[in-house]
Amino acid sequence: MVRFFSDDDARRLGEALAELRREKGLSQAEAGARLGMTSQGWGLYESGRRSGLFRPDVQRRLTAALDATPEALALRLQPDEAIPPVPASGVEAGARAFRPAPTPGEMRMMQLTSDDMAPWAGAGVTVAYRPGQTPRPGQGCVLRLADGRLMVRLYDTEDAQSLHVRLASGDSQRVARVDILEISAVVGRLEDR
């Protein structure tokens, strides 16, 4: 039997979806009916217990049922703080000063410039990630490497010497732990429209 585990990120994303739904004045049953699903099905998304909530196509469908966008959903995750995109070079600079090290719970954004991860996330997709948070198997991750590069992959497993990640195409890759400065879980994706 498959069990769904609710983590903090899934719960927060589900709560953001619930906020959007309530603003539209819809019940879970009404929102679900717009997509041909039951109120229980919709409720699983709002409670963070349905894993597909992090997929861009699912976010598009759910938010479209609420006459909203995935961007509106993502903005609810941190409504009081604008999150600037992180340059793909790995250098993080503000207007004139470097940004401090991430604080616990901080989210960062990065726009992909290649189709290495398509169809999971192609060029133009912006991924939101939480520095220092270990991803679940199958979840997107951002690796900050010792040479300054940021690498986006799907997390599989790890052992004492390396992380096992893969491209969306399924091609596996091992990255030595000594080459990784930080691993971050991808907690959201925004499509470039």
GROMACS .gro file of C-alpha atoms in nm:
model
  193
    1MET     CA    1   0.000   0.000   0.000
    2VAL     CA    2   0.133   0.342  -0.094
    3ARG     CA    3   0.153   0.588   0.193
    4PHE     CA    4   0.172   0.964   0.149
    5PHE     CA    5   0.398   1.153   0.386
    6SER     CA    6   0.324   1.518   0.447
    7ASP     CA    7   0.633   1.732   0.496
    8ASP     CA    8   0.641   2.099   0.586
    9ASP     CA    9   0.688   2.218   0.226
   10ALA     CA   10   0.398   2.015   0.093
   11ARG     CA   11   0.180   2.134   0.380
   12ARG     CA   12   0.270   2.500   0.314
   13LEU     CA   13   0.204   2.463  -0.059
   14GLY     CA   14  -0.129   2.296   0.017
   15GLU     CA   15  -0.222   2.578   0.254
   16ALA     CA   16  -0.141   2.830  -0.020
   17LEU     CA   17  -0.374   2.641  -0.254
   18ALA     CA   18  -0.646   2.645   0.014
   19GLU     CA   19  -0.604   3.024   0.052
   20LEU     CA   20  -0.652   3.073  -0.322
   21ARG     CA   21  -0.963   2.853  -0.316
   22ARG     CA   22  -1.116   3.036  -0.019
   23GLU     CA   23  -1.052   3.374  -0.185
   24LYS     CA   24  -1.258   3.254  -0.480
   25GLY     CA   25  -1.537   3.156  -0.241
   26LEU     CA   26  -1.530   2.791  -0.348
   27SER     CA   27  -1.565   2.479  -0.138
   28GLN     CA   28  -1.328   2.186  -0.192
   29ALA     CA   29  -1.614   2.004  -0.366
   30GLU     CA   30  -1.676   2.296  -0.604
   31ALA     CA   31  -1.306   2.336  -0.684
   32GLY     CA   32  -1.266   1.962  -0.736
   33ALA     CA   33  -1.573   1.944  -0.958
   34ARG     CA   34  -1.411   2.196  -1.195
   35LEU     CA   35  -1.143   1.931  -1.259
   36GLY     CA   36  -1.363   1.623  -1.236
   37MET     CA   37  -1.229   1.516  -0.896
   38THR     CA   38  -1.393   1.467  -0.558
   39SER     CA   39  -1.367   1.701  -0.262
   40GLN     CA   40  -1.150   1.434  -0.097
   41GLY     CA   41  -0.910   1.441  -0.393
   42TRP     CA   42  -0.886   1.818  -0.376
   43GLY     CA   43  -0.843   1.798   0.002
   44LEU     CA   44  -0.543   1.568  -0.038
   45TYR     CA   45  -0.369   1.842  -0.239
   46GLU     CA   46  -0.455   2.107   0.021
   47SER     CA   47  -0.328   1.889   0.307
   48GLY     CA   48   0.000   1.823   0.122
   49ARG     CA   49  -0.060   1.449   0.110
   50ARG     CA   50  -0.070   1.414  -0.268
   51SER     CA   51   0.283   1.413  -0.412
   52GLY     CA   52   0.192   1.560  -0.752
   53LEU     CA   53   0.140   1.903  -0.596
   54PHE     CA   54   0.500   1.997  -0.685
   55ARG     CA   55   0.458   1.917  -1.057
   56PRO     CA   56   0.413   2.225  -1.281
   57ASP     CA   57   0.137   2.061  -1.488
   58VAL     CA   58  -0.059   1.977  -1.172
   59GLN     CA   59  -0.012   2.328  -1.034
   60ARG     CA   60  -0.137   2.472  -1.366
   61ARG     CA   61  -0.449   2.253  -1.356
   62LEU     CA   62  -0.528   2.324  -0.992
   63THR     CA   63  -0.473   2.699  -1.013
   64ALA     CA   64  -0.663   2.721  -1.345
   65ALA     CA   65  -0.964   2.570  -1.167
   66LEU     CA   66  -0.940   2.869  -0.932
   67ASP     CA   67  -0.891   3.122  -1.214
   68ALA     CA   68  -0.537   3.180  -1.086
   69THR     CA   69  -0.181   3.093  -1.192
   70PRO     CA   70   0.104   2.884  -1.047
   71GLU     CA   71   0.286   3.213  -0.989
   72ALA     CA   72   0.004   3.330  -0.760
   73LEU     CA   73   0.041   3.004  -0.569
   74ALA     CA   74   0.418   3.044  -0.532
   75LEU     CA   75   0.386   3.404  -0.415
   76ARG     CA   76   0.177   3.287  -0.120
   77LEU     CA   77   0.467   3.082   0.014
   78GLN     CA   78   0.653   3.397   0.120
   79PRO     CA   79   0.417   3.691   0.070
   80ASP     CA   80   0.624   3.939   0.272
   81GLU     CA   81   0.951   3.893   0.088
   82ALA     CA   82   1.045   3.923  -0.276
   83ILE     CA   83   1.295   3.652  -0.369
   84PRO     CA   84   1.540   3.755  -0.640
   85PRO     CA   85   1.658   3.493  -0.888
   86VAL     CA   86   1.997   3.341  -0.806
   87PRO     CA   87   2.240   3.375  -1.096
   88ALA     CA   88   2.332   3.039  -1.248
   89SER     CA   89   2.700   3.122  -1.206
   90GLY     CA   90   2.665   3.067  -0.832
   91VAL     CA   91   2.770   3.423  -0.746
   92GLU     CA   92   2.507   3.591  -0.534
   93ALA     CA   93   2.520   3.966  -0.543
   94GLY     CA   94   2.265   4.224  -0.439
   95ALA     CA   95   2.273   4.581  -0.568
   96ARG     CA   96   2.614   4.654  -0.412
   97ALA     CA   97   2.673   4.395  -0.143
   98PHE     CA   98   2.685   4.019  -0.135
   99ARG     CA   99   2.390   3.843   0.023
  100PRO     CA  100   2.458   3.675   0.358
  101ALA     CA  101   2.452   3.299   0.401
  102PRO     CA  102   2.099   3.156   0.390
  103THR     CA  103   1.898   3.156   0.708
  104PRO     CA  104   1.702   2.844   0.803
  105GLY     CA  105   1.384   2.826   0.598
  106GLU     CA  106   1.502   3.080   0.337
  107MET     CA  107   1.400   3.011  -0.021
  108ARG     CA  108   1.594   3.104  -0.331
  109MET     CA  109   1.499   3.107  -0.697
  110MET     CA  110   1.692   3.009  -1.008
  111GLN     CA  111   1.582   3.021  -1.372
  112LEU     CA  112   1.694   2.726  -1.584
  113THR     CA  113   1.871   2.809  -1.908
  114SER     CA  114   1.890   2.460  -2.060
  115ASP     CA  115   1.655   2.172  -2.134
  116ASP     CA  116   1.870   1.917  -1.943
  117MET     CA  117   1.581   1.853  -1.703
  118ALA     CA  118   1.293   1.856  -1.957
  119PRO     CA  119   1.014   1.761  -1.936
  120TRP     CA  120   1.036   1.794  -1.555
  121ALA     CA  121   1.159   2.152  -1.597
  122GLY     CA  122   1.299   2.302  -1.917
  123ALA     CA  123   1.464   2.629  -2.013
  124GLY     CA  124   1.272   2.927  -1.878
  125VAL     CA  125   1.133   2.742  -1.575
  126THR     CA  126   1.220   2.901  -1.242
  127VAL     CA  127   1.281   2.661  -0.954
  128ALA     CA  128   1.236   2.765  -0.592
  129TYR     CA  129   1.469   2.583  -0.355
  130ARG     CA  130   1.550   2.579   0.014
  131PRO     CA  131   1.926   2.577   0.091
  132GLY     CA  132   2.036   2.301   0.325
  133GLN     CA  133   1.712   2.103   0.303
  134THR     CA  134   1.767   1.742   0.198
  135PRO     CA  135   1.532   1.634  -0.082
  136ARG     CA  136   1.318   1.319  -0.085
  137PRO     CA  137   1.385   1.050  -0.347
  138GLY     CA  138   1.242   1.166  -0.679
  139GLN     CA  139   1.232   1.531  -0.569
  140GLY     CA  140   1.424   1.801  -0.753
  141CYS     CA  141   1.743   1.927  -0.595
  142VAL     CA  142   1.996   2.204  -0.648
  143LEU     CA  143   2.359   2.118  -0.581
  144ARG     CA  144   2.604   2.401  -0.515
  145LEU     CA  145   2.938   2.266  -0.628
  146ALA     CA  146   3.288   2.353  -0.509
  147ASP     CA  147   3.369   2.507  -0.849
  148GLY     CA  148   3.083   2.760  -0.803
  149ARG     CA  149   2.832   2.596  -1.039
  150LEU     CA  150   2.471   2.521  -0.950
  151MET     CA  151   2.341   2.187  -1.079
  152VAL     CA  152   1.970   2.098  -1.092
  153ARG     CA  153   1.887   1.726  -1.086
  154LEU     CA  154   1.635   1.478  -0.946
  155TYR     CA  155   1.756   1.326  -0.619
  156ASP     CA  156   1.769   0.944  -0.595
  157THR     CA  157   1.986   0.819  -0.307
  158GLU     CA  158   2.321   0.876  -0.143
  159ASP     CA  159   2.601   0.682   0.016
  160ALA     CA  160   2.911   0.773   0.214
  161GLN     CA  161   3.105   0.889  -0.093
  162SER     CA  162   2.847   1.034  -0.332
  163LEU     CA  163   2.497   1.152  -0.413
  164HIS     CA  164   2.308   0.963  -0.679
  165VAL     CA  165   2.103   1.199  -0.896
  166ARG     CA  166   1.952   1.181  -1.241
  167LEU     CA  167   1.836   1.389  -1.531
  168ALA     CA  168   1.465   1.393  -1.613
  169SER     CA  169   1.545   1.158  -1.902
  170GLY     CA  170   1.647   0.896  -1.645
  171ASP     CA  171   2.024   0.913  -1.703
  172SER     CA  172   2.192   0.853  -1.365
  173GLN     CA  173   2.484   1.050  -1.233
  174ARG     CA  174   2.704   1.025  -0.924
  175VAL     CA  175   2.838   1.342  -0.768
  176ALA     CA  176   3.117   1.303  -0.515
  177ARG     CA  177   3.040   1.451  -0.174
  178VAL     CA  178   3.375   1.633  -0.173
  179ASP     CA  179   3.255   1.829  -0.479
  180ILE     CA  180   2.929   1.941  -0.313
  181LEU     CA  181   2.918   2.247  -0.090
  182GLU     CA  182   2.541   2.239  -0.036
  183ILE     CA  183   2.234   2.041  -0.137
  184SER     CA  184   1.892   2.203  -0.151
  185ALA     CA  185   1.544   2.063  -0.208
  186VAL     CA  186   1.338   2.213  -0.489
  187VAL     CA  187   1.007   2.319  -0.332
  188GLY     CA  188   0.836   2.476  -0.633
  189ARG     CA  189   0.857   2.546  -1.004
  190LEU     CA  190   0.723   2.839  -1.203
  191GLU     CA  191   0.669   2.811  -1.577
  192ASP     CA  192   0.783   3.103  -1.796
  193ARG     CA  193   0.476   3.215  -1.987
   0.00000   0.00000   0.00000
